[in-house]
Every structure is written in C-alpha cells, then in structure tokens.
C-alpha cells in the first residue's frame, strides 16, 4: 500500500464538502463523497503539502438523496475524526482519493 500511494498523511476531517452521483447509468447510484482534511503530519509525499495545509479527498460511498451507500469495510469519514490516509492522485486536479482498505484510525500513538 505504501508503494502504491502518491501521498501518505495523518489528517483530521474538517468537513464534508459534497456528495455526487458518479454513475453513468441513470438506473444506478454510485455516490462519491468529497471531504476537506487538515493535514497534521505528512508521512510520505511530494513537497507540495505541509502540516496545517488543507486537502480535498474523495471516496466511494455516502448519503445520496436520503439513502446511505457504503462499501463493506470502507466506512465514511466523520468530521473531527483523525485518520492515516494512503492516497492516490485523482480528478479534478488537487484532489486525492482513498482506495478501499487505505484508511486507518490511529488507535495507537505514532512516534515519528
């Protein structure tokens, strides 16, 4: 997972920006949720981000038109939650997505 990531950070969910339907099929719903994160610590990256910067992250799933859609083992982020993110560059520019199995709640203390 480390080698496949473009950016690895510890960050806190600041807010949910939006949810949209990414499905190309009018009979199917595939919600994508966009989140704003504040980076607490950069673990692996480019030189683009520093502690305290904001970043937009999106992932599959979310509440769309009053219904919740969630991939098993891929829970939504909650505002105020701190997570370790293994991110891939996404579209639009300056946004990243979290592939399944690429987020971890830091239930332990990170000593860096």
Short mmCIF file of N, CA, C and O in Angstrom, two decimals:
data_model
loop_
_atom_site.label_atom_id
_atom_site.label_comp_id
_atom_site.label_asym_id
_atom_site.label_seq_id
_atom_site.Cartn_x
_atom_site.Cartn_y
_atom_site.Cartn_z
N UNK A 1 0.82 -1.18 0.00
CA UNK A 1 0.00 0.00 0.00
C UNK A 1 0.87 1.26 0.00
O UNK A 1 0.53 2.22 -0.65
N UNK A 2 1.97 1.24 0.71
CA UNK A 2 2.86 2.39 0.77
C UNK A 2 3.41 2.71 -0.62
O UNK A 2 3.40 3.86 -1.05
N UNK A 3 3.87 1.68 -1.32
CA UNK A 3 4.46 1.89 -2.65
C UNK A 3 3.45 2.34 -3.70
O UNK A 3 3.83 2.91 -4.71
N UNK A 4 2.17 2.07 -3.48
CA UNK A 4 1.14 2.45 -4.44
C UNK A 4 0.52 3.81 -4.14
O UNK A 4 -0.35 4.27 -4.86
N UNK A 5 0.96 4.47 -3.07
CA UNK A 5 0.39 5.74 -2.66
C UNK A 5 1.20 6.91 -3.19
O UNK A 5 2.42 6.87 -3.21
N UNK A 6 0.48 7.96 -3.60
CA UNK A 6 1.14 9.19 -4.04
C UNK A 6 1.39 10.13 -2.86
O UNK A 6 2.26 10.99 -2.93
N UNK A 7 0.61 9.96 -1.80
CA UNK A 7 0.71 10.83 -0.64
C UNK A 7 0.20 10.06 0.58
O UNK A 7 -0.83 9.39 0.49
N UNK A 8 0.94 10.11 1.68
CA UNK A 8 0.52 9.46 2.92
C UNK A 8 0.56 10.52 4.01
O UNK A 8 1.59 11.16 4.23
N UNK A 9 -0.58 10.71 4.68
CA UNK A 9 -0.68 11.75 5.70
C UNK A 9 -1.50 11.27 6.89
O UNK A 9 -2.30 10.34 6.78
N UNK A 10 -1.29 11.92 8.01
CA UNK A 10 -2.21 11.84 9.14
C UNK A 10 -3.00 13.13 9.07
O UNK A 10 -2.42 14.21 8.97
N UNK A 11 -4.32 13.02 9.05
CA UNK A 11 -5.13 14.22 8.90
C UNK A 11 -6.43 14.13 9.66
O UNK A 11 -6.86 13.06 10.08
N UNK A 12 -7.05 15.28 9.83
CA UNK A 12 -8.32 15.37 10.54
C UNK A 12 -9.39 15.86 9.57
O UNK A 12 -9.17 16.81 8.82
N UNK A 13 -10.55 15.19 9.61
CA UNK A 13 -11.66 15.57 8.75
C UNK A 13 -12.20 16.91 9.25
O UNK A 13 -12.63 17.04 10.39
N UNK A 14 -12.14 17.92 8.37
CA UNK A 14 -12.64 19.24 8.71
C UNK A 14 -14.13 19.33 8.43
O UNK A 14 -14.89 19.82 9.24
N UNK A 15 -14.54 18.84 7.23
CA UNK A 15 -15.96 18.87 6.88
C UNK A 15 -16.23 18.04 5.64
O UNK A 15 -15.31 17.70 4.89
N UNK A 16 -17.49 17.74 5.44
CA UNK A 16 -17.94 17.08 4.22
C UNK A 16 -18.28 18.19 3.23
O UNK A 16 -19.08 19.08 3.54
N UNK A 17 -17.66 18.15 2.07
CA UNK A 17 -17.88 19.20 1.07
C UNK A 17 -19.12 18.94 0.24
O UNK A 17 -19.95 19.82 0.07
N UNK A 18 -19.24 17.73 -0.34
CA UNK A 18 -20.38 17.43 -1.20
C UNK A 18 -20.45 15.94 -1.48
O UNK A 18 -19.50 15.20 -1.24
N UNK A 19 -21.60 15.53 -1.99
CA UNK A 19 -21.81 14.15 -2.44
C UNK A 19 -22.41 14.25 -3.83
O UNK A 19 -23.34 15.03 -4.06
N UNK A 20 -21.89 13.47 -4.76
CA UNK A 20 -22.46 13.47 -6.11
C UNK A 20 -22.57 12.04 -6.61
O UNK A 20 -21.89 11.14 -6.12
N UNK A 21 -23.42 11.84 -7.59
CA UNK A 21 -23.60 10.54 -8.20
C UNK A 21 -22.64 10.41 -9.37
O UNK A 21 -22.75 11.14 -10.35
N UNK A 22 -21.70 9.49 -9.26
CA UNK A 22 -20.69 9.31 -10.31
C UNK A 22 -21.10 8.25 -11.33
O UNK A 22 -20.35 7.98 -12.26
N UNK A 23 -22.27 7.67 -11.16
CA UNK A 23 -22.73 6.63 -12.09
C UNK A 23 -23.06 7.22 -13.44
O UNK A 23 -23.65 8.29 -13.55
N UNK A 24 -22.71 6.50 -14.49
CA UNK A 24 -23.05 6.90 -15.86
C UNK A 24 -24.39 6.28 -16.27
O UNK A 24 -24.89 6.53 -17.35
N UNK A 25 -24.96 5.45 -15.39
CA UNK A 25 -26.20 4.74 -15.67
C UNK A 25 -27.32 5.39 -14.87
O UNK A 25 -27.23 5.51 -13.66
N UNK A 26 -28.39 5.81 -15.54
CA UNK A 26 -29.47 6.51 -14.84
C UNK A 26 -30.22 5.62 -13.85
O UNK A 26 -30.95 6.11 -13.00
N UNK A 27 -30.06 4.30 -13.94
CA UNK A 27 -30.74 3.38 -13.05
C UNK A 27 -29.87 2.92 -11.88
O UNK A 27 -30.28 2.08 -11.08
N UNK A 28 -28.69 3.46 -11.77
CA UNK A 28 -27.75 3.04 -10.73
C UNK A 28 -27.23 4.27 -10.00
O UNK A 28 -27.07 5.32 -10.58
N UNK A 29 -26.96 4.11 -8.72
CA UNK A 29 -26.39 5.20 -7.92
C UNK A 29 -25.00 4.77 -7.46
O UNK A 29 -24.82 3.68 -6.93
N UNK A 30 -24.02 5.63 -7.68
CA UNK A 30 -22.65 5.41 -7.21
C UNK A 30 -22.18 6.72 -6.59
O UNK A 30 -21.56 7.55 -7.24
N UNK A 31 -22.52 6.94 -5.30
CA UNK A 31 -22.15 8.22 -4.70
C UNK A 31 -20.65 8.33 -4.43
O UNK A 31 -19.99 7.36 -4.07
N UNK A 32 -20.15 9.53 -4.63
CA UNK A 32 -18.78 9.89 -4.31
C UNK A 32 -18.88 11.05 -3.32
O UNK A 32 -19.57 12.03 -3.59
N UNK A 33 -18.21 10.93 -2.19
CA UNK A 33 -18.23 11.99 -1.18
C UNK A 33 -16.88 12.69 -1.15
O UNK A 33 -15.84 12.03 -1.13
N UNK A 34 -16.92 14.02 -1.14
CA UNK A 34 -15.72 14.85 -1.07
C UNK A 34 -15.59 15.39 0.35
O UNK A 34 -16.56 15.90 0.91
N UNK A 35 -14.39 15.27 0.90
CA UNK A 35 -14.10 15.72 2.26
C UNK A 35 -12.96 16.72 2.25
O UNK A 35 -12.05 16.62 1.43
N UNK A 36 -12.99 17.65 3.19
CA UNK A 36 -11.86 18.57 3.40
C UNK A 36 -11.12 18.06 4.64
O UNK A 36 -11.73 17.80 5.67
N UNK A 37 -9.80 17.89 4.52
CA UNK A 37 -8.94 17.44 5.61
C UNK A 37 -7.92 18.52 5.93
O UNK A 37 -7.46 19.23 5.03
N UNK A 38 -7.54 18.61 7.19
CA UNK A 38 -6.38 19.39 7.60
C UNK A 38 -5.29 18.37 7.88
O UNK A 38 -5.50 17.41 8.63
N UNK A 39 -4.13 18.58 7.27
CA UNK A 39 -3.01 17.64 7.44
C UNK A 39 -2.30 17.93 8.76
O UNK A 39 -1.87 19.04 9.01
N UNK A 40 -2.21 16.89 9.59
CA UNK A 40 -1.48 17.00 10.85
C UNK A 40 0.00 16.65 10.66
O UNK A 40 0.87 17.26 11.26
N UNK A 41 0.25 15.64 9.83
CA UNK A 41 1.63 15.20 9.60
C UNK A 41 1.72 14.55 8.23
O UNK A 41 0.88 13.74 7.87
N UNK A 42 2.73 14.90 7.47
CA UNK A 42 2.99 14.28 6.17
C UNK A 42 3.98 13.14 6.41
O UNK A 42 5.06 13.35 6.95
N UNK A 43 3.57 11.92 6.02
CA UNK A 43 4.43 10.76 6.24
C UNK A 43 5.23 10.39 4.99
O UNK A 43 6.34 9.90 5.09
N UNK A 44 4.64 10.59 3.82
CA UNK A 44 5.35 10.34 2.56
C UNK A 44 4.67 11.15 1.48
O UNK A 44 3.45 11.19 1.41
N UNK A 45 5.46 11.81 0.67
CA UNK A 45 4.85 12.71 -0.29
C UNK A 45 5.81 13.31 -1.27
O UNK A 45 6.94 12.94 -1.38
N UNK A 46 5.23 14.27 -1.87
CA UNK A 46 5.86 15.29 -2.68
C UNK A 46 6.25 16.37 -1.68
O UNK A 46 6.04 16.21 -0.50
N UNK A 47 6.68 17.46 -2.14
CA UNK A 47 6.95 18.60 -1.25
C UNK A 47 5.78 19.58 -1.26
O UNK A 47 5.91 20.69 -0.78
N UNK A 48 4.66 19.16 -1.84
CA UNK A 48 3.53 20.06 -2.03
C UNK A 48 2.77 20.36 -0.74
O UNK A 48 2.26 21.46 -0.58
N UNK A 49 2.71 19.43 0.18
CA UNK A 49 1.89 19.61 1.38
C UNK A 49 2.74 19.65 2.64
O UNK A 49 3.74 18.96 2.74
N UNK A 50 2.29 20.44 3.59
CA UNK A 50 2.95 20.58 4.89
C UNK A 50 1.89 20.42 5.98
O UNK A 50 0.69 20.55 5.72
N UNK A 51 2.32 20.21 7.21
CA UNK A 51 1.40 20.18 8.35
C UNK A 51 0.63 21.49 8.38
O UNK A 51 1.19 22.55 8.17
N UNK A 52 -0.68 21.38 8.61
CA UNK A 52 -1.53 22.56 8.65
C UNK A 52 -2.20 22.89 7.32
O UNK A 52 -3.14 23.67 7.27
N UNK A 53 -1.73 22.26 6.20
CA UNK A 53 -2.37 22.51 4.90
C UNK A 53 -3.71 21.78 4.84
O UNK A 53 -3.93 20.82 5.54
N UNK A 54 -4.55 22.25 3.93
CA UNK A 54 -5.83 21.59 3.66
C UNK A 54 -5.72 20.77 2.38
O UNK A 54 -4.96 21.12 1.49
N UNK A 55 -6.50 19.71 2.33
CA UNK A 55 -6.51 18.85 1.15
C UNK A 55 -7.92 18.33 0.94
O UNK A 55 -8.65 18.11 1.91
N UNK A 56 -8.31 18.16 -0.32
CA UNK A 56 -9.61 17.57 -0.65
C UNK A 56 -9.40 16.10 -0.97
O UNK A 56 -8.53 15.75 -1.78
N UNK A 57 -10.18 15.24 -0.33
CA UNK A 57 -10.10 13.79 -0.51
C UNK A 57 -11.49 13.29 -0.86
O UNK A 57 -12.48 13.75 -0.28
N UNK A 58 -11.58 12.36 -1.81
CA UNK A 58 -12.89 11.78 -2.10
C UNK A 58 -12.82 10.27 -2.05
O UNK A 58 -11.76 9.66 -2.18
N UNK A 59 -13.98 9.69 -1.78
CA UNK A 59 -14.08 8.24 -1.72
C UNK A 59 -15.48 7.80 -2.12
O UNK A 59 -16.42 8.59 -2.07
N UNK A 60 -15.59 6.55 -2.51
CA UNK A 60 -16.86 5.98 -2.90
C UNK A 60 -17.74 5.79 -1.67
O UNK A 60 -17.28 5.38 -0.63
N UNK A 61 -19.01 6.11 -1.85
CA UNK A 61 -19.99 5.93 -0.78
C UNK A 61 -20.44 7.26 -0.22
O UNK A 61 -19.86 8.30 -0.51
N UNK A 62 -21.52 7.20 0.54
CA UNK A 62 -22.04 8.41 1.17
C UNK A 62 -23.55 8.41 1.16
O UNK A 62 -24.20 7.46 0.72
N UNK A 63 -24.13 9.47 1.67
CA UNK A 63 -25.58 9.63 1.69
C UNK A 63 -25.98 10.44 0.47
O UNK A 63 -25.52 11.57 0.28
N UNK A 64 -26.81 9.84 -0.37
CA UNK A 64 -27.26 10.48 -1.60
C UNK A 64 -28.77 10.34 -1.69
O UNK A 64 -29.29 9.24 -1.61
N UNK A 65 -29.46 11.48 -1.82
CA UNK A 65 -30.91 11.52 -1.89
C UNK A 65 -31.56 10.75 -0.75
O UNK A 65 -32.50 9.98 -0.93
N UNK A 66 -31.00 10.94 0.46
CA UNK A 66 -31.59 10.36 1.66
C UNK A 66 -31.25 8.91 1.95
O UNK A 66 -31.67 8.36 2.96
N UNK A 67 -30.49 8.25 1.08
CA UNK A 67 -30.11 6.85 1.29
C UNK A 67 -28.60 6.77 1.47
O UNK A 67 -27.85 7.45 0.79
N UNK A 68 -28.17 5.88 2.38
CA UNK A 68 -26.73 5.71 2.61
C UNK A 68 -26.21 4.54 1.79
O UNK A 68 -26.79 3.46 1.78
N UNK A 69 -25.11 4.78 1.10
CA UNK A 69 -24.43 3.77 0.29
C UNK A 69 -23.02 3.63 0.84
O UNK A 69 -22.31 4.61 0.98
N UNK A 70 -22.64 2.39 1.15
CA UNK A 70 -21.32 2.18 1.74
C UNK A 70 -20.77 0.83 1.29
O UNK A 70 -21.47 -0.17 1.32
N UNK A 71 -19.52 0.83 0.86
CA UNK A 71 -18.84 -0.42 0.56
C UNK A 71 -18.45 -1.09 1.87
O UNK A 71 -18.01 -0.42 2.82
N UNK A 72 -18.59 -2.39 1.95
CA UNK A 72 -18.23 -3.11 3.16
C UNK A 72 -16.75 -2.90 3.48
O UNK A 72 -15.89 -2.99 2.60
N UNK A 73 -16.46 -2.57 4.74
CA UNK A 73 -15.08 -2.34 5.15
C UNK A 73 -14.52 -1.00 4.72
O UNK A 73 -13.33 -0.78 4.77
N UNK A 74 -15.39 -0.09 4.30
CA UNK A 74 -14.97 1.19 3.73
C UNK A 74 -15.87 2.28 4.31
O UNK A 74 -16.64 2.90 3.58
N UNK A 75 -15.82 2.49 5.62
CA UNK A 75 -16.77 3.41 6.27
C UNK A 75 -16.53 4.86 5.89
O UNK A 75 -15.43 5.24 5.48
N UNK A 76 -17.58 5.69 6.04
CA UNK A 76 -17.42 7.11 5.74
C UNK A 76 -16.55 7.78 6.80
O UNK A 76 -16.36 7.26 7.90
N UNK A 77 -16.03 8.95 6.47
CA UNK A 77 -15.30 9.77 7.43
C UNK A 77 -16.30 10.61 8.20
O UNK A 77 -17.35 10.98 7.68
N UNK A 78 -15.95 10.94 9.43
CA UNK A 78 -16.79 11.80 10.26
C UNK A 78 -16.01 13.06 10.61
O UNK A 78 -14.82 12.96 10.94
N UNK A 79 -16.66 14.22 10.56
CA UNK A 79 -15.97 15.46 10.94
C UNK A 79 -15.34 15.33 12.34
O UNK A 79 -15.93 14.77 13.25
N UNK A 80 -14.09 15.78 12.44
CA UNK A 80 -13.34 15.70 13.70
C UNK A 80 -12.52 14.44 13.84
O UNK A 80 -11.64 14.35 14.70
N UNK A 81 -12.76 13.45 12.99
CA UNK A 81 -12.05 12.17 13.06
C UNK A 81 -10.63 12.33 12.51
O UNK A 81 -10.41 12.98 11.49
N UNK A 82 -9.66 11.71 13.17
CA UNK A 82 -8.28 11.72 12.69
C UNK A 82 -7.96 10.36 12.11
O UNK A 82 -8.24 9.33 12.72
N UNK A 83 -7.40 10.34 10.91
CA UNK A 83 -7.08 9.09 10.22
C UNK A 83 -5.72 9.18 9.53
O UNK A 83 -5.21 10.27 9.28
N UNK A 84 -5.17 8.02 9.26
CA UNK A 84 -3.97 7.91 8.43
C UNK A 84 -4.47 7.58 7.03
O UNK A 84 -5.22 6.62 6.85
N UNK A 85 -4.08 8.37 6.05
CA UNK A 85 -4.58 8.22 4.69
C UNK A 85 -3.46 7.82 3.73
O UNK A 85 -2.41 8.44 3.71
N UNK A 86 -3.72 6.79 2.94
CA UNK A 86 -2.85 6.36 1.86
C UNK A 86 -3.56 6.78 0.58
O UNK A 86 -4.55 6.16 0.19
N UNK A 87 -3.10 7.83 -0.07
CA UNK A 87 -3.86 8.49 -1.12
C UNK A 87 -3.26 8.32 -2.51
O UNK A 87 -2.04 8.20 -2.66
N UNK A 88 -4.14 8.34 -3.50
CA UNK A 88 -3.76 8.35 -4.90
C UNK A 88 -4.23 9.66 -5.50
O UNK A 88 -5.28 10.18 -5.12
N UNK A 89 -3.47 10.21 -6.45
CA UNK A 89 -3.89 11.43 -7.14
C UNK A 89 -5.18 11.14 -7.89
O UNK A 89 -5.36 10.07 -8.43
N UNK A 90 -6.07 12.13 -7.90
CA UNK A 90 -7.36 11.94 -8.54
C UNK A 90 -7.73 13.06 -9.47
O UNK A 90 -6.92 13.90 -9.82
N UNK A 91 -8.96 13.04 -9.88
CA UNK A 91 -9.55 14.08 -10.73
C UNK A 91 -10.67 14.71 -9.93
O UNK A 91 -11.44 13.98 -9.32
N UNK A 92 -10.83 15.97 -9.88
CA UNK A 92 -10.08 17.01 -10.54
C UNK A 92 -8.70 17.19 -9.92
O UNK A 92 -8.40 16.60 -8.88
N UNK A 93 -7.90 18.02 -10.54
CA UNK A 93 -6.55 18.28 -10.03
C UNK A 93 -6.63 18.78 -8.59
O UNK A 93 -7.62 19.36 -8.19
N UNK A 94 -5.60 18.57 -7.85
CA UNK A 94 -5.52 18.97 -6.45
C UNK A 94 -6.49 18.23 -5.55
O UNK A 94 -6.88 18.72 -4.51
N UNK A 95 -6.93 17.05 -5.97
CA UNK A 95 -7.73 16.21 -5.09
C UNK A 95 -7.13 14.81 -5.11
O UNK A 95 -6.41 14.44 -6.03
N UNK A 96 -7.42 14.06 -4.08
CA UNK A 96 -6.91 12.70 -3.94
C UNK A 96 -8.06 11.78 -3.58
O UNK A 96 -9.05 12.20 -3.02
N UNK A 97 -7.92 10.50 -3.91
CA UNK A 97 -8.94 9.55 -3.49
C UNK A 97 -8.31 8.47 -2.63
O UNK A 97 -7.11 8.24 -2.65
N UNK A 98 -9.18 7.85 -1.83
CA UNK A 98 -8.74 6.78 -0.95
C UNK A 98 -9.23 5.46 -1.52
O UNK A 98 -10.42 5.20 -1.51
N UNK A 99 -8.34 4.63 -2.03
CA UNK A 99 -8.75 3.30 -2.48
C UNK A 99 -9.25 2.49 -1.28
O UNK A 99 -8.89 2.78 -0.15
N UNK A 100 -10.11 1.47 -1.51
CA UNK A 100 -10.55 0.64 -0.39
C UNK A 100 -9.35 0.10 0.39
O UNK A 100 -8.29 -0.14 -0.17
N UNK A 101 -9.55 -0.06 1.68
CA UNK A 101 -8.51 -0.57 2.59
C UNK A 101 -7.32 0.37 2.69
O UNK A 101 -6.20 -0.07 2.88
N UNK A 102 -7.55 1.67 2.58
CA UNK A 102 -6.41 2.59 2.61
C UNK A 102 -6.54 3.68 3.67
O UNK A 102 -5.90 4.69 3.59
N UNK A 103 -7.39 3.46 4.65
CA UNK A 103 -7.51 4.41 5.74
C UNK A 103 -7.43 3.65 7.05
O UNK A 103 -7.87 2.52 7.14
N UNK A 104 -6.85 4.28 8.02
CA UNK A 104 -6.71 3.65 9.32
C UNK A 104 -6.94 4.67 10.40
O UNK A 104 -6.43 5.79 10.32
N UNK A 105 -7.71 4.29 11.41
CA UNK A 105 -7.88 5.16 12.57
C UNK A 105 -6.66 4.97 13.44
O UNK A 105 -6.28 3.84 13.74
N UNK A 106 -6.01 6.04 13.85
CA UNK A 106 -4.82 5.88 14.69
C UNK A 106 -5.20 5.58 16.14
O UNK A 106 -5.28 6.44 16.98
N UNK A 107 -5.48 4.29 16.42
CA UNK A 107 -5.80 3.87 17.78
C UNK A 107 -4.53 3.72 18.62
O UNK A 107 -4.58 3.35 19.76
N UNK A 108 -3.41 3.98 18.03
CA UNK A 108 -2.13 3.87 18.71
C UNK A 108 -1.44 5.22 18.60
O UNK A 108 -1.84 6.07 17.81
N UNK A 109 -0.40 5.42 19.35
CA UNK A 109 0.35 6.65 19.27
C UNK A 109 1.43 6.51 18.21
O UNK A 109 2.19 5.54 18.23
N UNK A 110 1.48 7.46 17.30
CA UNK A 110 2.53 7.46 16.29
C UNK A 110 3.75 8.14 16.86
O UNK A 110 3.67 9.25 17.35
N UNK A 111 4.88 7.48 16.81
CA UNK A 111 6.13 8.09 17.25
C UNK A 111 6.98 8.26 16.01
O UNK A 111 7.44 7.29 15.42
N UNK A 112 7.10 9.50 15.59
CA UNK A 112 7.83 9.78 14.35
C UNK A 112 8.99 10.70 14.60
O UNK A 112 9.00 11.52 15.44
#
